[in-house]
mmCIF file of C-alpha atoms in Angstrom:
data_model
loop_
_atom_site.group_PDB
_atom_site.id
_atom_site.type_symbol
_atom_site.label_atom_id
_atom_site.label_comp_id
_atom_site.label_asym_id
_atom_site.label_seq_id
_atom_site.Cartn_x
_atom_site.Cartn_y
_atom_site.Cartn_z
ATOM 1 C CA ASP A 12 0.000 0.000 0.000
ATOM 2 C CA SER A 13 1.581 3.258 -1.195
ATOM 3 C CA GLY A 14 -0.585 5.450 1.024
ATOM 4 C CA VAL A 15 -2.087 7.243 -1.997
ATOM 5 C CA THR A 16 -5.843 6.711 -2.293
ATOM 6 C CA GLN A 17 -7.757 7.097 -5.526
ATOM 7 C CA THR A 18 -11.518 6.950 -5.890
ATOM 8 C CA PRO A 19 -13.451 5.540 -7.544
ATOM 9 C CA LYS A 20 -11.571 2.424 -8.632
ATOM 10 C CA HIS A 21 -13.776 1.942 -11.675
ATOM 11 C CA LEU A 22 -15.994 4.323 -13.593
ATOM 12 C CA ILE A 23 -18.177 3.694 -16.616
ATOM 13 C CA THR A 24 -19.783 6.640 -18.329
ATOM 14 C CA ALA A 25 -21.161 7.718 -21.693
ATOM 15 C CA THR A 26 -19.584 9.919 -24.314
ATOM 16 C CA GLY A 27 -20.160 13.609 -23.750
ATOM 17 C CA GLN A 28 -20.397 13.256 -19.993
ATOM 18 C CA ARG A 29 -18.227 14.755 -17.266
ATOM 19 C CA VAL A 30 -16.512 12.878 -14.423
ATOM 20 C CA THR A 31 -14.353 13.747 -11.438
ATOM 21 C CA LEU A 32 -11.536 11.556 -10.204
ATOM 22 C CA ARG A 33 -10.276 12.038 -6.670
ATOM 23 C CA CYS A 34 -6.842 11.549 -5.152
ATOM 24 C CA SER A 35 -5.763 11.700 -1.516
ATOM 25 C CA PRO A 36 -1.966 11.935 -1.266
ATOM 26 C CA ARG A 37 0.170 10.293 1.393
ATOM 27 C CA SER A 38 0.085 12.061 4.708
ATOM 28 C CA GLY A 39 2.537 14.964 4.615
ATOM 29 C CA ASP A 40 3.008 14.972 0.835
ATOM 30 C CA LEU A 41 2.479 18.382 -0.736
ATOM 31 C CA SER A 42 2.970 17.462 -4.385
ATOM 32 C CA VAL A 43 0.417 15.604 -6.512
ATOM 33 C CA TYR A 44 0.886 14.318 -10.066
ATOM 34 C CA TRP A 45 -1.711 12.968 -12.491
ATOM 35 C CA TYR A 46 -0.970 10.437 -15.233
ATOM 36 C CA GLN A 47 -3.046 8.787 -17.938
ATOM 37 C CA GLN A 48 -2.223 5.247 -19.072
ATOM 38 C CA SER A 49 -3.859 3.879 -22.178
ATOM 39 C CA LEU A 50 -2.918 0.766 -24.141
ATOM 40 C CA ASP A 51 -1.489 2.597 -27.109
ATOM 41 C CA GLN A 52 0.063 5.616 -25.344
ATOM 42 C CA GLY A 53 1.730 4.265 -22.237
ATOM 43 C CA LEU A 54 1.996 6.456 -19.137
ATOM 44 C CA GLN A 55 1.431 10.104 -20.044
ATOM 45 C CA PHE A 56 2.167 12.887 -17.568
ATOM 46 C CA LEU A 57 -0.798 15.246 -17.309
ATOM 47 C CA ILE A 58 -0.226 17.807 -14.574
ATOM 48 C CA GLN A 59 1.456 18.463 -11.211
ATOM 49 C CA TYR A 60 0.268 20.498 -8.257
ATOM 50 C CA TYR A 61 2.296 21.563 -5.261
ATOM 51 C CA ASN A 62 0.636 22.906 -2.128
ATOM 52 C CA GLY A 63 -2.405 24.053 -4.061
ATOM 53 C CA GLU A 64 -0.622 25.607 -7.025
ATOM 54 C CA GLU A 65 -0.089 24.232 -10.520
ATOM 55 C CA ARG A 66 3.651 23.546 -11.032
ATOM 56 C CA ALA A 67 3.999 21.592 -14.258
ATOM 57 C CA LYS A 68 1.817 20.750 -17.200
ATOM 58 C CA GLY A 69 2.174 17.857 -19.608
ATOM 59 C CA ASN A 70 -0.051 16.507 -22.337
ATOM 60 C CA ILE A 71 -3.297 17.519 -20.690
ATOM 61 C CA LEU A 72 -6.239 18.223 -22.983
ATOM 62 C CA GLU A 73 -8.225 21.449 -22.655
ATOM 63 C CA ARG A 74 -11.268 19.316 -21.770
ATOM 64 C CA PHE A 75 -9.405 18.153 -18.676
ATOM 65 C CA SER A 76 -8.701 20.235 -15.600
ATOM 66 C CA ALA A 77 -7.380 19.605 -12.134
ATOM 67 C CA GLN A 78 -7.042 21.314 -8.802
ATOM 68 C CA GLN A 79 -5.527 20.708 -5.414
ATOM 69 C CA PHE A 80 -7.519 21.741 -2.369
ATOM 70 C CA PRO A 81 -6.327 23.225 0.958
ATOM 71 C CA ASP A 82 -6.468 19.772 2.571
ATOM 72 C CA LEU A 83 -4.086 18.691 -0.259
ATOM 73 C CA HIS A 84 -6.422 16.228 -1.927
ATOM 74 C CA SER A 85 -6.674 16.658 -5.676
ATOM 75 C CA GLU A 86 -9.376 16.205 -8.269
ATOM 76 C CA LEU A 87 -9.055 15.598 -11.985
ATOM 77 C CA ASN A 88 -12.093 16.713 -13.972
ATOM 78 C CA LEU A 89 -12.686 15.210 -17.390
ATOM 79 C CA SER A 90 -15.436 16.705 -19.544
ATOM 80 C CA SER A 91 -17.011 16.126 -22.966
ATOM 81 C CA LEU A 92 -15.710 12.597 -22.715
ATOM 82 C CA GLU A 93 -14.750 10.682 -25.834
ATOM 83 C CA LEU A 94 -14.189 6.975 -26.382
ATOM 84 C CA GLY A 95 -10.450 7.659 -26.573
ATOM 85 C CA ASP A 96 -10.420 8.958 -23.010
ATOM 86 C CA SER A 97 -10.926 5.415 -21.753
ATOM 87 C CA ALA A 98 -7.788 4.690 -19.748
ATOM 88 C CA LEU A 99 -6.281 4.146 -16.338
ATOM 89 C CA TYR A 100 -5.708 7.414 -14.506
ATOM 90 C CA PHE A 101 -3.008 7.396 -11.842
ATOM 91 C CA CYS A 102 -2.302 9.879 -9.136
ATOM 92 C CA ALA A 103 1.097 10.080 -7.445
ATOM 93 C CA SER A 104 2.363 12.137 -4.552
ATOM 94 C CA SER A 105 5.689 13.233 -3.136
ATOM 95 C CA GLN A 106 6.814 15.371 -0.236
ATOM 96 C CA ARG A 107 8.332 18.250 -2.146
ATOM 97 C CA VAL A 108 7.930 19.901 -5.519
ATOM 98 C CA SER A 109 11.192 18.339 -6.645
ATOM 99 C CA ASP A 110 11.544 14.888 -5.215
ATOM 100 C CA THR A 111 13.334 11.718 -6.120
ATOM 101 C CA GLU A 112 10.595 9.304 -5.127
ATOM 102 C CA ALA A 113 6.925 9.515 -5.952
ATOM 103 C CA PHE A 114 4.263 7.167 -4.633
ATOM 104 C CA PHE A 115 1.516 6.049 -6.986
ATOM 105 C CA GLY A 116 -2.055 5.102 -6.230
ATOM 106 C CA GLN A 117 -3.816 2.046 -7.638
ATOM 107 C CA GLY A 118 -5.496 4.088 -10.335
ATOM 108 C CA THR A 119 -9.026 4.763 -11.550
ATOM 109 C CA ARG A 120 -10.107 2.781 -14.572
ATOM 110 C CA LEU A 121 -12.346 4.957 -16.739
ATOM 111 C CA THR A 122 -14.419 3.363 -19.465
ATOM 112 C CA VAL A 123 -16.287 5.649 -21.858
ATOM 113 C CA VAL A 124 -19.047 3.906 -23.820
ATOM 114 C CA ASP B 28 12.841 16.510 -21.665
ATOM 115 C CA ALA B 29 15.647 14.058 -22.320
ATOM 116 C CA LYS B 30 14.594 10.667 -23.678
ATOM 117 C CA THR B 31 15.522 7.147 -22.667
ATOM 118 C CA THR B 32 15.747 4.001 -24.773
ATOM 119 C CA GLN B 33 15.070 0.549 -23.347
ATOM 120 C CA PRO B 34 14.572 -2.891 -24.891
ATOM 121 C CA ASN B 35 10.898 -3.771 -25.229
ATOM 122 C CA SER B 36 11.213 -7.054 -23.374
ATOM 123 C CA MET B 37 13.645 -9.334 -21.584
ATOM 124 C CA GLU B 38 13.519 -12.777 -20.038
ATOM 125 C CA SER B 39 15.315 -14.150 -17.035
ATOM 126 C CA ASN B 40 15.381 -17.383 -15.101
ATOM 127 C CA GLU B 41 14.281 -17.349 -11.507
ATOM 128 C CA GLU B 42 17.082 -16.934 -8.949
ATOM 129 C CA GLU B 43 19.448 -15.510 -11.562
ATOM 130 C CA PRO B 44 20.668 -11.912 -11.833
ATOM 131 C CA VAL B 45 18.996 -9.591 -14.328
ATOM 132 C CA HIS B 46 20.628 -6.617 -16.001
ATOM 133 C CA LEU B 47 18.154 -4.140 -17.489
ATOM 134 C CA PRO B 48 19.865 -1.573 -19.750
ATOM 135 C CA CYS B 49 18.845 2.006 -20.461
ATOM 136 C CA ASN B 50 20.377 4.471 -22.902
ATOM 137 C CA HIS B 51 20.055 8.187 -22.256
ATOM 138 C CA SER B 52 22.574 9.802 -24.570
ATOM 139 C CA THR B 53 21.013 13.291 -24.278
ATOM 140 C CA ILE B 54 21.192 13.376 -20.481
ATOM 141 C CA SER B 55 22.243 16.686 -18.976
ATOM 142 C CA GLY B 56 24.381 17.253 -15.916
ATOM 143 C CA THR B 57 21.395 18.042 -13.724
ATOM 144 C CA ASP B 58 19.304 14.986 -14.656
ATOM 145 C CA TYR B 59 18.676 12.268 -12.111
ATOM 146 C CA ILE B 60 18.197 8.707 -13.386
ATOM 147 C CA HIS B 61 15.170 7.012 -11.861
ATOM 148 C CA TRP B 62 13.855 3.495 -12.195
ATOM 149 C CA TYR B 63 10.256 2.595 -11.517
ATOM 150 C CA ARG B 64 8.454 -0.647 -12.099
ATOM 151 C CA GLN B 65 4.821 -1.472 -12.688
ATOM 152 C CA LEU B 66 3.508 -4.822 -11.581
ATOM 153 C CA PRO B 67 0.402 -6.153 -13.334
ATOM 154 C CA SER B 68 -2.749 -4.236 -12.393
ATOM 155 C CA GLN B 69 -0.862 -1.842 -10.109
ATOM 156 C CA GLY B 70 0.486 1.669 -10.190
ATOM 157 C CA PRO B 71 4.198 2.248 -10.778
ATOM 158 C CA GLU B 72 6.477 1.871 -7.776
ATOM 159 C CA TYR B 73 9.851 3.449 -7.108
ATOM 160 C CA VAL B 74 12.844 1.159 -7.419
ATOM 161 C CA ILE B 75 15.990 3.294 -7.262
ATOM 162 C CA HIS B 76 17.545 6.542 -8.437
ATOM 163 C CA GLY B 77 21.027 7.984 -8.914
ATOM 164 C CA LEU B 78 22.925 10.957 -10.277
ATOM 165 C CA THR B 79 26.544 9.984 -10.943
ATOM 166 C CA SER B 80 27.618 7.189 -8.614
ATOM 167 C CA ASN B 81 26.406 3.610 -8.487
ATOM 168 C CA VAL B 82 23.644 3.048 -5.954
ATOM 169 C CA ASN B 83 22.404 0.060 -3.972
ATOM 170 C CA ASN B 84 19.222 -0.461 -2.016
ATOM 171 C CA ARG B 85 17.230 -3.401 -0.756
ATOM 172 C CA MET B 86 15.471 -3.842 -4.086
ATOM 173 C CA ALA B 87 18.224 -3.402 -6.659
ATOM 174 C CA SER B 88 21.484 -1.820 -7.741
ATOM 175 C CA LEU B 89 21.938 0.963 -10.258
ATOM 176 C CA ALA B 90 25.136 1.062 -12.288
ATOM 177 C CA ILE B 91 25.732 4.377 -14.082
ATOM 178 C CA ALA B 92 28.244 4.667 -16.908
ATOM 179 C CA GLU B 93 31.093 7.105 -16.403
ATOM 180 C CA ASP B 94 29.786 9.387 -19.170
ATOM 181 C CA ARG B 95 26.239 8.971 -17.771
ATOM 182 C CA LYS B 96 24.875 8.199 -21.221
ATOM 183 C CA SER B 97 23.647 4.798 -20.092
ATOM 184 C CA SER B 98 22.717 2.949 -16.939
ATOM 185 C CA THR B 99 21.830 -0.573 -15.876
ATOM 186 C CA LEU B 100 19.345 -1.716 -13.280
ATOM 187 C CA ILE B 101 20.531 -4.905 -11.621
ATOM 188 C CA LEU B 102 18.183 -7.290 -9.859
ATOM 189 C CA HIS B 103 20.531 -9.630 -8.020
ATOM 190 C CA ARG B 104 18.222 -12.639 -7.830
ATOM 191 C CA ALA B 105 15.085 -12.450 -9.910
ATOM 192 C CA THR B 106 11.907 -13.873 -8.427
ATOM 193 C CA LEU B 107 8.544 -14.455 -10.054
ATOM 194 C CA ARG B 108 7.301 -11.361 -8.223
ATOM 195 C CA ASP B 109 9.801 -9.240 -10.156
ATOM 196 C CA ALA B 110 7.890 -9.795 -13.411
ATOM 197 C CA ALA B 111 6.855 -6.271 -14.336
ATOM 198 C CA VAL B 112 7.430 -3.397 -16.731
ATOM 199 C CA TYR B 113 10.560 -1.492 -15.729
ATOM 200 C CA TYR B 114 10.803 2.179 -16.622
ATOM 201 C CA CYS B 115 14.013 4.200 -16.827
ATOM 202 C CA ILE B 116 13.243 7.906 -16.409
ATOM 203 C CA LEU B 117 15.238 11.109 -16.374
ATOM 204 C CA SER B 118 14.236 14.136 -14.346
ATOM 205 C CA ARG B 119 15.827 17.503 -13.775
ATOM 206 C CA THR B 120 17.132 18.361 -10.312
ATOM 207 C CA SER B 121 16.067 21.956 -10.726
ATOM 208 C CA GLY B 122 12.500 23.100 -10.852
ATOM 209 C CA THR B 123 9.830 20.499 -10.786
ATOM 210 C CA TYR B 124 10.054 16.778 -11.344
ATOM 211 C CA LYS B 125 8.091 15.677 -14.356
ATOM 212 C CA TYR B 126 8.480 11.943 -14.524
ATOM 213 C CA ILE B 127 8.246 11.307 -18.258
ATOM 214 C CA PHE B 128 7.751 7.583 -18.734
ATOM 215 C CA GLY B 129 8.898 5.804 -21.883
ATOM 216 C CA THR B 130 7.621 2.422 -23.026
ATOM 217 C CA GLY B 131 9.765 0.505 -20.547
ATOM 218 C CA THR B 132 11.084 -3.066 -20.571
ATOM 219 C CA ARG B 133 8.693 -5.905 -19.879
ATOM 220 C CA LEU B 134 10.589 -8.436 -17.757
ATOM 221 C CA LYS B 135 9.450 -12.037 -17.831
ATOM 222 C CA VAL B 136 10.807 -14.322 -15.126
ATOM 223 C CA LEU B 137 10.824 -18.017 -15.901
ATOM 224 C CA ALA B 138 10.370 -20.569 -13.119
#
């Protein structure tokens, strides 16, 4: 158990809908990362937050947004969903903004039908 | 972001050492070398990291070439539980860490 909690574990939704994925980092970790893993793309870095502020952005679509709240949990919002958004979404956390070890959650499997 | 190159797959016999190579010819002086692995149906987990010197921990050893353009992850005695995808990643020491994952090496351990 990495200490990073992601909910829900599974999510099935229809195209065009909007969903919110939640991540609770390890106790004491200030930095949260989001990744998308699909079969044909591998693990893609989406975005990083540190202590409530956005710190790095990767290949995140405009339809996707994220935030980190004062209690340090983070949410990834996915809207106008398409079939291609079906993937595993991982959250990771680390203590600092620049850290050598990140801890990953078990992921949320999103299926868009 | 600097890129890494790894073989797509490797096989090893149980109880034998495994050497997983990684090429990173465009590495810069401030890049750390990280290794993560992803077991089936799980999120990635940290294995080891280094900057210039070889590193050992309870999971593995990391051997870094003198010119830092390549590195090797060494599992001293492979077990069936070590079957996973192993990712070699570079990340800058300054600013923020963006772990950019490549395609990794799928390690198969034979009983």
